mmCIF file of C-alpha atoms in Angstrom:
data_model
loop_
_atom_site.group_PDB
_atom_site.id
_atom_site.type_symbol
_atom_site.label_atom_id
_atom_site.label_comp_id
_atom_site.label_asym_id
_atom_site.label_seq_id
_atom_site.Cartn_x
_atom_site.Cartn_y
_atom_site.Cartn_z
ATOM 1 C CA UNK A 10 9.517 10.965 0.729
ATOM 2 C CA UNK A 11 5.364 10.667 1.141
ATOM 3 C CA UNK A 12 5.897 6.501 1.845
ATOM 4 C CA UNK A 13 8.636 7.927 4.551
ATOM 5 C CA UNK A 14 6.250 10.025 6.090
ATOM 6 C CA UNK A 15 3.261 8.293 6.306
ATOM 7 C CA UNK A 16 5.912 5.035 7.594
ATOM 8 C CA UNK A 17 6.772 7.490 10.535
ATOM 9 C CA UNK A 18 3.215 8.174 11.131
ATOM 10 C CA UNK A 19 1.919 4.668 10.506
ATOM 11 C CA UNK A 20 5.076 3.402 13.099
ATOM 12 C CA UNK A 21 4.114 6.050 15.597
ATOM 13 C CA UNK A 22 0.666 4.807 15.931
ATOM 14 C CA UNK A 23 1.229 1.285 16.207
ATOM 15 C CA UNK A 24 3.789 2.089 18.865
ATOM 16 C CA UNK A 25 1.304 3.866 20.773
ATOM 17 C CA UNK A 26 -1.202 1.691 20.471
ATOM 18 C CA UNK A 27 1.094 -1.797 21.773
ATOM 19 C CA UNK A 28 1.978 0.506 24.519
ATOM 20 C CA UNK A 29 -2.073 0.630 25.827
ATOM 21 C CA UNK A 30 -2.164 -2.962 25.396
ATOM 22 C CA UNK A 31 0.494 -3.415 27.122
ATOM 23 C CA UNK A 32 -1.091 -1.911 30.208
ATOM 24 C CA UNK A 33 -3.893 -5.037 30.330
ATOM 25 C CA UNK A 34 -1.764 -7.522 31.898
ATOM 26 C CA UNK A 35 0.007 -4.821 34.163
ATOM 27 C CA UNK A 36 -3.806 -4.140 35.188
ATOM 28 C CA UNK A 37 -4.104 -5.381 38.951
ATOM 29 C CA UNK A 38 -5.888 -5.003 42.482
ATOM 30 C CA UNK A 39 -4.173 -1.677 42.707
ATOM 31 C CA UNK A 40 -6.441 -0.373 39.899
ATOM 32 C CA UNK A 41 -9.493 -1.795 41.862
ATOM 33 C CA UNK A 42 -8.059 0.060 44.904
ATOM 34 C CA UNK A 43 -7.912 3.065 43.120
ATOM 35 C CA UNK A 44 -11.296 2.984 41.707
ATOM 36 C CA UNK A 45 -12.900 2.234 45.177
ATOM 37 C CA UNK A 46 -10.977 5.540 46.951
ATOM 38 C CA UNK A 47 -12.174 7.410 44.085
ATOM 39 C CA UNK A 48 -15.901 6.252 44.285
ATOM 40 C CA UNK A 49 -16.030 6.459 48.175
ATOM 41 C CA UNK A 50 -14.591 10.284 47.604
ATOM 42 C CA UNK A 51 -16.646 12.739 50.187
ATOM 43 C CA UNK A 52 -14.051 15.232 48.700
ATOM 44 C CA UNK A 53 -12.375 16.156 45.300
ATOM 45 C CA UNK A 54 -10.262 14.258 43.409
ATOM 46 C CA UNK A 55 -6.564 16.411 42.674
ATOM 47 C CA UNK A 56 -4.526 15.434 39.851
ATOM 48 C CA UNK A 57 -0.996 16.540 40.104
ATOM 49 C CA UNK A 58 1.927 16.255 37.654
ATOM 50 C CA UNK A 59 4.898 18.572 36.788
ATOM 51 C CA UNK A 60 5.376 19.613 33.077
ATOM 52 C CA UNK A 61 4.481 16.702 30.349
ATOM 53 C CA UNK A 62 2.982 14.076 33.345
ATOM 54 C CA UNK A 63 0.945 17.745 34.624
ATOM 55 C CA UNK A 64 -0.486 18.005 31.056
ATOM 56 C CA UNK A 65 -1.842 15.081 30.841
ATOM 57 C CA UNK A 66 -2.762 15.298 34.244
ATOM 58 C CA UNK A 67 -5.277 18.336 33.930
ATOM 59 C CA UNK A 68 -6.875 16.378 30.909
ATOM 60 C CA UNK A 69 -7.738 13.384 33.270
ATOM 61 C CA UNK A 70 -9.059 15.846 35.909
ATOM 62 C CA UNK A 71 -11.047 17.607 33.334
ATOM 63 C CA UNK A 72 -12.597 13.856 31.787
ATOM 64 C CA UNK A 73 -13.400 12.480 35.204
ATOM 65 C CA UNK A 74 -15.337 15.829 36.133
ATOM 66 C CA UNK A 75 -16.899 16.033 33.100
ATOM 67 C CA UNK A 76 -18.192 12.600 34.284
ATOM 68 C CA UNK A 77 -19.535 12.743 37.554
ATOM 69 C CA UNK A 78 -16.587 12.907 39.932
ATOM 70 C CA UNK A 79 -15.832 16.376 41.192
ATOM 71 C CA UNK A 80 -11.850 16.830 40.228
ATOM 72 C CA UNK A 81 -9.421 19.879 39.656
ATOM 73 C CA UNK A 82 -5.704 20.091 38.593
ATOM 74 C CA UNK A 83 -2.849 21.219 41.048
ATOM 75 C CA UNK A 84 0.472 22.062 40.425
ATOM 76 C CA UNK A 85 2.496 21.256 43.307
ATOM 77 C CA UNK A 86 4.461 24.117 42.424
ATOM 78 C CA UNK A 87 1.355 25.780 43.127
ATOM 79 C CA UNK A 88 1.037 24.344 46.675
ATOM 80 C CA UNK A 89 3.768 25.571 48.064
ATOM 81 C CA UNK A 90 2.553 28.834 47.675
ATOM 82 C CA UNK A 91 -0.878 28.799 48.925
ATOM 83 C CA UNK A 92 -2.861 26.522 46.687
ATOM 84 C CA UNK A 93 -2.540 23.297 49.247
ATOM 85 C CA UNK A 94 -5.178 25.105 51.095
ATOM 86 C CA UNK A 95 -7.684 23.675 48.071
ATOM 87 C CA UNK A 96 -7.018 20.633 48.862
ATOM 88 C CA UNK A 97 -9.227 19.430 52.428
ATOM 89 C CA UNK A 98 -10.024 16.443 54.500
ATOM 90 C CA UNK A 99 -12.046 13.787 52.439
ATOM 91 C CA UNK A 100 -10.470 14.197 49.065
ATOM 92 C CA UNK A 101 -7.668 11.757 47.364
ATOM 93 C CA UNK A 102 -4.948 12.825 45.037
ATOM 94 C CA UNK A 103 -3.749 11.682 41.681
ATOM 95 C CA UNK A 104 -0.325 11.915 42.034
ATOM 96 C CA UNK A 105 1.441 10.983 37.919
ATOM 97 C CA UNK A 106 4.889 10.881 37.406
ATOM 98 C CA UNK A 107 6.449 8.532 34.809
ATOM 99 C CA UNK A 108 10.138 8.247 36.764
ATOM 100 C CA UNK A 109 8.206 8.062 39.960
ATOM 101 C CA UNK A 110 10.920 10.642 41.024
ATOM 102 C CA UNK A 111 9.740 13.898 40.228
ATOM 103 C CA UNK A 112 11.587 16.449 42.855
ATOM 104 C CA UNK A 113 8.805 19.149 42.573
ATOM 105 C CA UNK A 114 6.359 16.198 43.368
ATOM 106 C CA UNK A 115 7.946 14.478 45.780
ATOM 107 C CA UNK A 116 8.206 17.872 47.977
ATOM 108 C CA UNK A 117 4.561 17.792 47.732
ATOM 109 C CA UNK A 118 3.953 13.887 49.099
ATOM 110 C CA UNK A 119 5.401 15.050 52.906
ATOM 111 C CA UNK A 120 2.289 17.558 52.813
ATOM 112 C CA UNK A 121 -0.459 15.138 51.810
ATOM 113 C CA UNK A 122 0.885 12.542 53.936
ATOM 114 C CA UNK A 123 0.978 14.967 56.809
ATOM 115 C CA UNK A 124 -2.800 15.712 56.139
ATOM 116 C CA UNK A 125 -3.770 11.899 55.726
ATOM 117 C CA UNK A 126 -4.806 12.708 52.084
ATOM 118 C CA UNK A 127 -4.579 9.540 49.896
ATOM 119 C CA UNK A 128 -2.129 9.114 47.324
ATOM 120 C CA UNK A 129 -2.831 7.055 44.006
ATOM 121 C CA UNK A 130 0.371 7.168 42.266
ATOM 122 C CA UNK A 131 0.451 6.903 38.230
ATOM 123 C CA UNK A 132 4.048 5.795 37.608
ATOM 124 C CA UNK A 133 6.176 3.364 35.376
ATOM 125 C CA UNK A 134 8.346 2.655 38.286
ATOM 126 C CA UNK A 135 7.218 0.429 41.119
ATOM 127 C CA UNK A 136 10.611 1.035 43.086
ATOM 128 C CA UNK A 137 10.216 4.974 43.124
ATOM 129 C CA UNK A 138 9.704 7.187 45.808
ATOM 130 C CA UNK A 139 5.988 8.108 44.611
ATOM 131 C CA UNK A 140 5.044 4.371 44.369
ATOM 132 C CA UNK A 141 6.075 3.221 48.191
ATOM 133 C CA UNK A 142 4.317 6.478 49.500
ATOM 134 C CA UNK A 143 1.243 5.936 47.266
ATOM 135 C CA UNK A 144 -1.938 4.160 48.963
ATOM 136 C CA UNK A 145 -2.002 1.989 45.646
ATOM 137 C CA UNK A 146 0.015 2.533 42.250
ATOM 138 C CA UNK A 147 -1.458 2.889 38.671
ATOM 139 C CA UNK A 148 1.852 0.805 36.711
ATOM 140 C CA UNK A 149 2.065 3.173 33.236
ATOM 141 C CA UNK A 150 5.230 1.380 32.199
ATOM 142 C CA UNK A 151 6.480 1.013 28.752
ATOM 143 C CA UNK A 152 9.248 -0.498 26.938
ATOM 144 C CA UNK A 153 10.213 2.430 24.622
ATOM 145 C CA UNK A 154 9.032 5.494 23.842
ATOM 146 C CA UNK A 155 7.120 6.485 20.424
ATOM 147 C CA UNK A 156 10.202 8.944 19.590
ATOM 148 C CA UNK A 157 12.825 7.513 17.616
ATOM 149 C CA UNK A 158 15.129 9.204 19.691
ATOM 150 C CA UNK A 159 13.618 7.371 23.164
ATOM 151 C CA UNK A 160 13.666 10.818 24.649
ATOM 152 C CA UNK A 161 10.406 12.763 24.194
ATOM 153 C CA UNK A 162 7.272 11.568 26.432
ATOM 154 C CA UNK A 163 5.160 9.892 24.085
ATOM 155 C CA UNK A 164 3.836 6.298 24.390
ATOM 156 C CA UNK A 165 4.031 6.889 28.516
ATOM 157 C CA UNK A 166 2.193 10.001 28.236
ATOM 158 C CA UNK A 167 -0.595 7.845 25.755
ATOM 159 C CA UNK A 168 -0.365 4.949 28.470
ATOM 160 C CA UNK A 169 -0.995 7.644 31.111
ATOM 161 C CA UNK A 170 -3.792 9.507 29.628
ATOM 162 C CA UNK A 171 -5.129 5.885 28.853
ATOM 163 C CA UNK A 172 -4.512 5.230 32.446
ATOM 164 C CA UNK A 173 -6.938 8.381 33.353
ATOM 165 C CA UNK A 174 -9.798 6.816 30.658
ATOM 166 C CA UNK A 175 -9.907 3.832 32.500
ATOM 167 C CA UNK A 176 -10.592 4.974 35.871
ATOM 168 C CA UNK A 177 -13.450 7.588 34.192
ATOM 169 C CA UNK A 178 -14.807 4.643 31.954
ATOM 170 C CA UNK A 179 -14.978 2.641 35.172
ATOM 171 C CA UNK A 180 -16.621 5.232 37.436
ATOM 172 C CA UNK A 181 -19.340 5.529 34.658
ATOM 173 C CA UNK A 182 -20.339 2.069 34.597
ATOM 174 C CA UNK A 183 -20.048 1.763 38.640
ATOM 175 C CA UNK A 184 -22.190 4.861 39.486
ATOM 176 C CA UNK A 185 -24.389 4.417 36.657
ATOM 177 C CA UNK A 186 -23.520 7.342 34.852
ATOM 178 C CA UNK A 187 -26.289 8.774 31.749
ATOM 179 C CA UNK A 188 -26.724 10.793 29.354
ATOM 180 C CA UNK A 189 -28.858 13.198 31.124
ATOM 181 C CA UNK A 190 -25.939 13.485 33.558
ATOM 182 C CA UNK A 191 -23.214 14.178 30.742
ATOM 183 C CA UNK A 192 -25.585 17.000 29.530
ATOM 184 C CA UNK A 193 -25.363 18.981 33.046
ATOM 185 C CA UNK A 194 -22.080 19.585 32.633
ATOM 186 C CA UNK A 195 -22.133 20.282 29.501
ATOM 187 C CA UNK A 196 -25.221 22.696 28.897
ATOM 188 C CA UNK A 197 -23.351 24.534 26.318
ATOM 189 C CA UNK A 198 -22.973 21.773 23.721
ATOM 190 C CA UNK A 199 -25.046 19.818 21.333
ATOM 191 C CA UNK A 200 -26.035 17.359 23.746
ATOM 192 C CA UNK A 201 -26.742 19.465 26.648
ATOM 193 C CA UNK A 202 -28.845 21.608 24.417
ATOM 194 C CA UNK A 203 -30.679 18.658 23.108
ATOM 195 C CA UNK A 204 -30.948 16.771 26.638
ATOM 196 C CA UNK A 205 -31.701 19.576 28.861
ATOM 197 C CA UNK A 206 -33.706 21.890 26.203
ATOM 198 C CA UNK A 207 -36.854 22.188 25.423
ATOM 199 C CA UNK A 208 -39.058 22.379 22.040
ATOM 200 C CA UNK A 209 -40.266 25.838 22.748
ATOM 201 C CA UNK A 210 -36.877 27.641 23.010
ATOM 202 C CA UNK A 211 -36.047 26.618 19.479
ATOM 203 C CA UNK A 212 -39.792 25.840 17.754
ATOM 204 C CA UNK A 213 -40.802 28.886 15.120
ATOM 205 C CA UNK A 214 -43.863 29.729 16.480
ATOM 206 C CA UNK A 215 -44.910 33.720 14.630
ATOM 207 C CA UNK A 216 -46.068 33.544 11.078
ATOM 208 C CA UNK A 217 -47.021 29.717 11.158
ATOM 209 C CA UNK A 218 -48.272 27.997 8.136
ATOM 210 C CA UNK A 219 -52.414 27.772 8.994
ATOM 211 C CA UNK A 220 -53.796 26.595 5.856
ATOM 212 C CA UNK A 221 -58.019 25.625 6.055
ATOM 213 C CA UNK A 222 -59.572 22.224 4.274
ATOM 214 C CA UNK A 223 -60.605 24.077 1.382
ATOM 215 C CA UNK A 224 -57.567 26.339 0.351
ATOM 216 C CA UNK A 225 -56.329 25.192 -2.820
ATOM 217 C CA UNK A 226 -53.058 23.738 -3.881
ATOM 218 C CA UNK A 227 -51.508 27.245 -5.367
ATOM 219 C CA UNK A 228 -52.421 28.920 -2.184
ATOM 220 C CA UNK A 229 -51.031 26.173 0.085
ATOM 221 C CA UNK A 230 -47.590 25.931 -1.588
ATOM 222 C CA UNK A 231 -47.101 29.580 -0.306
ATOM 223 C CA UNK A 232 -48.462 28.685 2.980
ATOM 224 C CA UNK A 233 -45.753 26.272 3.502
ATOM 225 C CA UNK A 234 -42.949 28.217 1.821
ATOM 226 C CA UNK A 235 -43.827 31.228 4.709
ATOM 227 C CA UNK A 236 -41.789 29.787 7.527
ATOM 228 C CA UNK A 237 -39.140 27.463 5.858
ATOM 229 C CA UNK A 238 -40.693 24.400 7.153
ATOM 230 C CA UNK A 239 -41.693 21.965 4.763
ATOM 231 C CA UNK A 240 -44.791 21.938 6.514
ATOM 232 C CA UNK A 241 -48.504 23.836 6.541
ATOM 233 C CA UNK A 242 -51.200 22.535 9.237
ATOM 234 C CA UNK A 243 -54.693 22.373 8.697
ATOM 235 C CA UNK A 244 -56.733 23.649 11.247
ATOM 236 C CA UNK A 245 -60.549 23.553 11.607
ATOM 237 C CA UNK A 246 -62.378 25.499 14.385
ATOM 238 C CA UNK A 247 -59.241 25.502 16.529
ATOM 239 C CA UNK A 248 -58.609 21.973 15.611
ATOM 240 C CA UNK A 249 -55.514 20.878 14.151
ATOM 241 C CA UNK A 250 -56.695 18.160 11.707
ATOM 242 C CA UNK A 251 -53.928 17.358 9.231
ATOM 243 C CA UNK A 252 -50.771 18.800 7.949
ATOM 244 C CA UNK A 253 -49.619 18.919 3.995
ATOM 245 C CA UNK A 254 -46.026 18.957 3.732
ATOM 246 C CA UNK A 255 -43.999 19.577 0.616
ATOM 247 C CA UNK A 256 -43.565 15.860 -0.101
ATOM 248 C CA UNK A 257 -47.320 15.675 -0.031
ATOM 249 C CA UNK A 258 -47.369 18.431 -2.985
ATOM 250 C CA UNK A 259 -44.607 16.453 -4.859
ATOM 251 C CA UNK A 260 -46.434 12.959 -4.532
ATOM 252 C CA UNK A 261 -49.776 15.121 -5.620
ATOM 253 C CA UNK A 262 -48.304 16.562 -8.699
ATOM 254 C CA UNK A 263 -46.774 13.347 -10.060
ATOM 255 C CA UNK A 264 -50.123 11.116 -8.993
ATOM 256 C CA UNK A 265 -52.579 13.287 -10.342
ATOM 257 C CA UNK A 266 -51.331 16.112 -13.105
ATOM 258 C CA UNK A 267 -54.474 16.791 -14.745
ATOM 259 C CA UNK A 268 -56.250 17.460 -11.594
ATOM 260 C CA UNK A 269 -53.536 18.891 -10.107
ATOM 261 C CA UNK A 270 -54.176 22.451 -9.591
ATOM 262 C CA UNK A 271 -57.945 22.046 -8.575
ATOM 263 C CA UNK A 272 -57.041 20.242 -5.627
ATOM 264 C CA UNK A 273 -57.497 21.568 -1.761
ATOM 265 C CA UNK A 274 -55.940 20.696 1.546
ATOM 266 C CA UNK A 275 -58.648 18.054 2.018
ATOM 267 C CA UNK A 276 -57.816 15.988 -0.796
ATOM 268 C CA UNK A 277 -53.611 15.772 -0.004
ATOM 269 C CA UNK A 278 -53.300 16.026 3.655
ATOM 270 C CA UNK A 279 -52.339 13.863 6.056
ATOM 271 C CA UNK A 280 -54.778 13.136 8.941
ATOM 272 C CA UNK A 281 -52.669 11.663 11.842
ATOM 273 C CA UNK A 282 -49.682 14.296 11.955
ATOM 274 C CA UNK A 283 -47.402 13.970 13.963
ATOM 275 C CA UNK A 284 -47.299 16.518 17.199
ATOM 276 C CA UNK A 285 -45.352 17.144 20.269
ATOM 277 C CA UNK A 286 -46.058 19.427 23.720
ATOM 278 C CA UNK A 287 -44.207 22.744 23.810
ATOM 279 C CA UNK A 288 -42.476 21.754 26.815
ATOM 280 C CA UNK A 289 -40.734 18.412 26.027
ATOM 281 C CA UNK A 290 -37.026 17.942 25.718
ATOM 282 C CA UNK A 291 -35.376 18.837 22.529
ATOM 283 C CA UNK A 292 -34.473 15.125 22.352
ATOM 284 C CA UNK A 293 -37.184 13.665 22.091
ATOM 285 C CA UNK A 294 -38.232 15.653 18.980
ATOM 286 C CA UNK A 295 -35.558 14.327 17.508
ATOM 287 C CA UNK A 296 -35.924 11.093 18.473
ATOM 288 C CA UNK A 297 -39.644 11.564 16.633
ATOM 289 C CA UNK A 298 -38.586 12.540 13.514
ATOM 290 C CA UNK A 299 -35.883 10.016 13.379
ATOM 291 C CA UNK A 300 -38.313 7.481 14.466
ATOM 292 C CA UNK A 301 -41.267 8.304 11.576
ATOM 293 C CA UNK A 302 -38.338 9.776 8.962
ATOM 294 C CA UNK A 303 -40.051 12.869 8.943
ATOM 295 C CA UNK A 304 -38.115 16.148 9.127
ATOM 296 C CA UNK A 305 -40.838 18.452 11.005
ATOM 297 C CA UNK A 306 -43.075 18.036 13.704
ATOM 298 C CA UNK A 307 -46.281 19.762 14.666
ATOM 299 C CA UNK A 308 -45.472 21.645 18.410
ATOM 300 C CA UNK A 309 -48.488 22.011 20.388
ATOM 301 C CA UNK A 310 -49.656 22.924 23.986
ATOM 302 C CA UNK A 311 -51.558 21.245 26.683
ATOM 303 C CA UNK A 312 -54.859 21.817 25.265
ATOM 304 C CA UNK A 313 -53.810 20.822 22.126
ATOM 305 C CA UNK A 314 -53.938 23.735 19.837
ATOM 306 C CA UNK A 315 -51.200 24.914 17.609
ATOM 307 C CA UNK A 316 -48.205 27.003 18.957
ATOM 308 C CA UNK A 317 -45.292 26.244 16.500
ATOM 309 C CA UNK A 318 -43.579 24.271 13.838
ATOM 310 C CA UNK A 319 -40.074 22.646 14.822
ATOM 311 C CA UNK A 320 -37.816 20.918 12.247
ATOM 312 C CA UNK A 321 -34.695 18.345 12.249
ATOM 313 C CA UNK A 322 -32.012 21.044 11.837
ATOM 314 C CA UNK A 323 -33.343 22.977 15.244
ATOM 315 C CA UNK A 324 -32.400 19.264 16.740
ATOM 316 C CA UNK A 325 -28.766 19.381 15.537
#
């Protein structure tokens, strides 16, 4: 019974997966068209599907705002009862349904068309209604469905959904999409914290690790257990002038046992640590320490001087 189930599984997959390639030579000027009403969009873009097609729908209107182009789900069930008023002058709609036939959705066309909204129609059939009233037509077409029954919306809703990746993948590359960008609509996650955050909101920066040139080795381990760091800094009239971290103690104790417990700050430290301004990005700390494969870095103001400790797991 396991072989049978992982067969299904396995069969599933590769069923899925022949429909998206199938889509590449189905691929033609009417994606281009698409693309180019979408990019020259003064408006929104409205996705609008009824039941499995609308589900997939408000998926593609939540990737391509996540990426740049302002976009919001409508049910045209919706519309008829005061929603079409979100939709204005300027903006295009994604219009997805597989048979192309839809009644809810084809009630809805007579509205946009009335309103010279543009349609870009996501169906598998070229000879519906939605296709000849479209502006240009997204072909989602596919020669069986994943279900072994050839019922259940499967491989078209994967083509569609593919369908909906394409046009956001493309509108990335065309309007040059980065990083940086991703993060401001996403300030909540790990990369909008570690784009659009900055060292000081996440550096420990109370009951720092200050250890002087002469403290010995017994008094510097606690220094740099204190905070949880890995890290003490040396500091000399104000100056920060080396840091001992707890690889430095390791390499100490194995290099030089006998001596091992006479030893200060001076004689283990490293000179040229490694610092970074309060006020830079949380990314490029990380960046740092991934550069120099160290897992802490000295935080610092504009004058220099010591105002906190920030490690590799603030970063994640």
């Amino acid at each position: 019974m396991k072989d049978d189930v992982l067969h299904y599984a396995i069969k599933c997959f590769q069923d899925e997966a022949q429909a998206i390639l199938d889509l590449i030579p189905m691929l033609d000027d009417n994606f281009s068209k698409a693309v180019e009403l979408i990019f020259d969009c003064k408006g929104k873009v409205v996705v609008t599907g009824v039941g499995k097609s609308g589900h997939v729908g408000e998926k593609i209107a939540a990737t391509l705002a996540s990426l740049g182009t302002p976009s919001f789900f409508l049910n045209p069930l919706d519309a008829y009862h005061g929603d079409l008023g979100m939709i204005a002058e300027g903006d295009v709609v994604i219009a997805i349904s597989y048979s192309g036939n839809t009644d809810e959705l084809l009630r809805f066309i007579p509205l946009l068309l009335e309103r010279h909204i543009p349609i870009i129609g996501v169906t598998g059939n070229l000879e519906s209604l939605l296709a000849q009233y479209s502006v240009c037509c997204l072909n989602i077409k596919v020669d069986h469905e994943a279900d072994p029954l050839n019922l259940a919306p499967t491989s078209s809703t994967t083509t569609t959904m593919a369908m909906g990746d394409a046009l956001a993948c493309t509108l990335v590359q065309l309007r040059q999409f980065k990083p940086s960008d991703f993060a401001q609509f996403h300030p909540g996650g790990s990369l909008g914290k570690k784009l659009l955050s900055k060292v000081k909101d996440f550096m420990v920066s109370t009951n720092l690790p200050i250890v002087t040139l002469d403290m010995r080795i017994s008094e510097t381990i606690i220094e740099i257990s204190k905070t949880k760091q890995g890290i003490a800094v040396a500091v000399e009239d104000g100056i920060i002038v080396g840091v001992v971290t707890d690889g430095d103690v390791r390499r100490a104790m194995q290099s030089r046992q006998e001596q091992f417990f006479s030893l200060t700050v001076r004689d283990i430290m490293s000179t040229s640590p490694k610092t970074i301004n309060q006020y830079a990005k949380l990314s490029e700390a990380e960046a740092m320490m991934r550069k120099y494969n160290i897992h802490s870095l000295v935080v610092v103001n504009d004058n220099q001087e010591l105002v906190g400790i920030i490690d590799t797991f603030k970063c994640l």
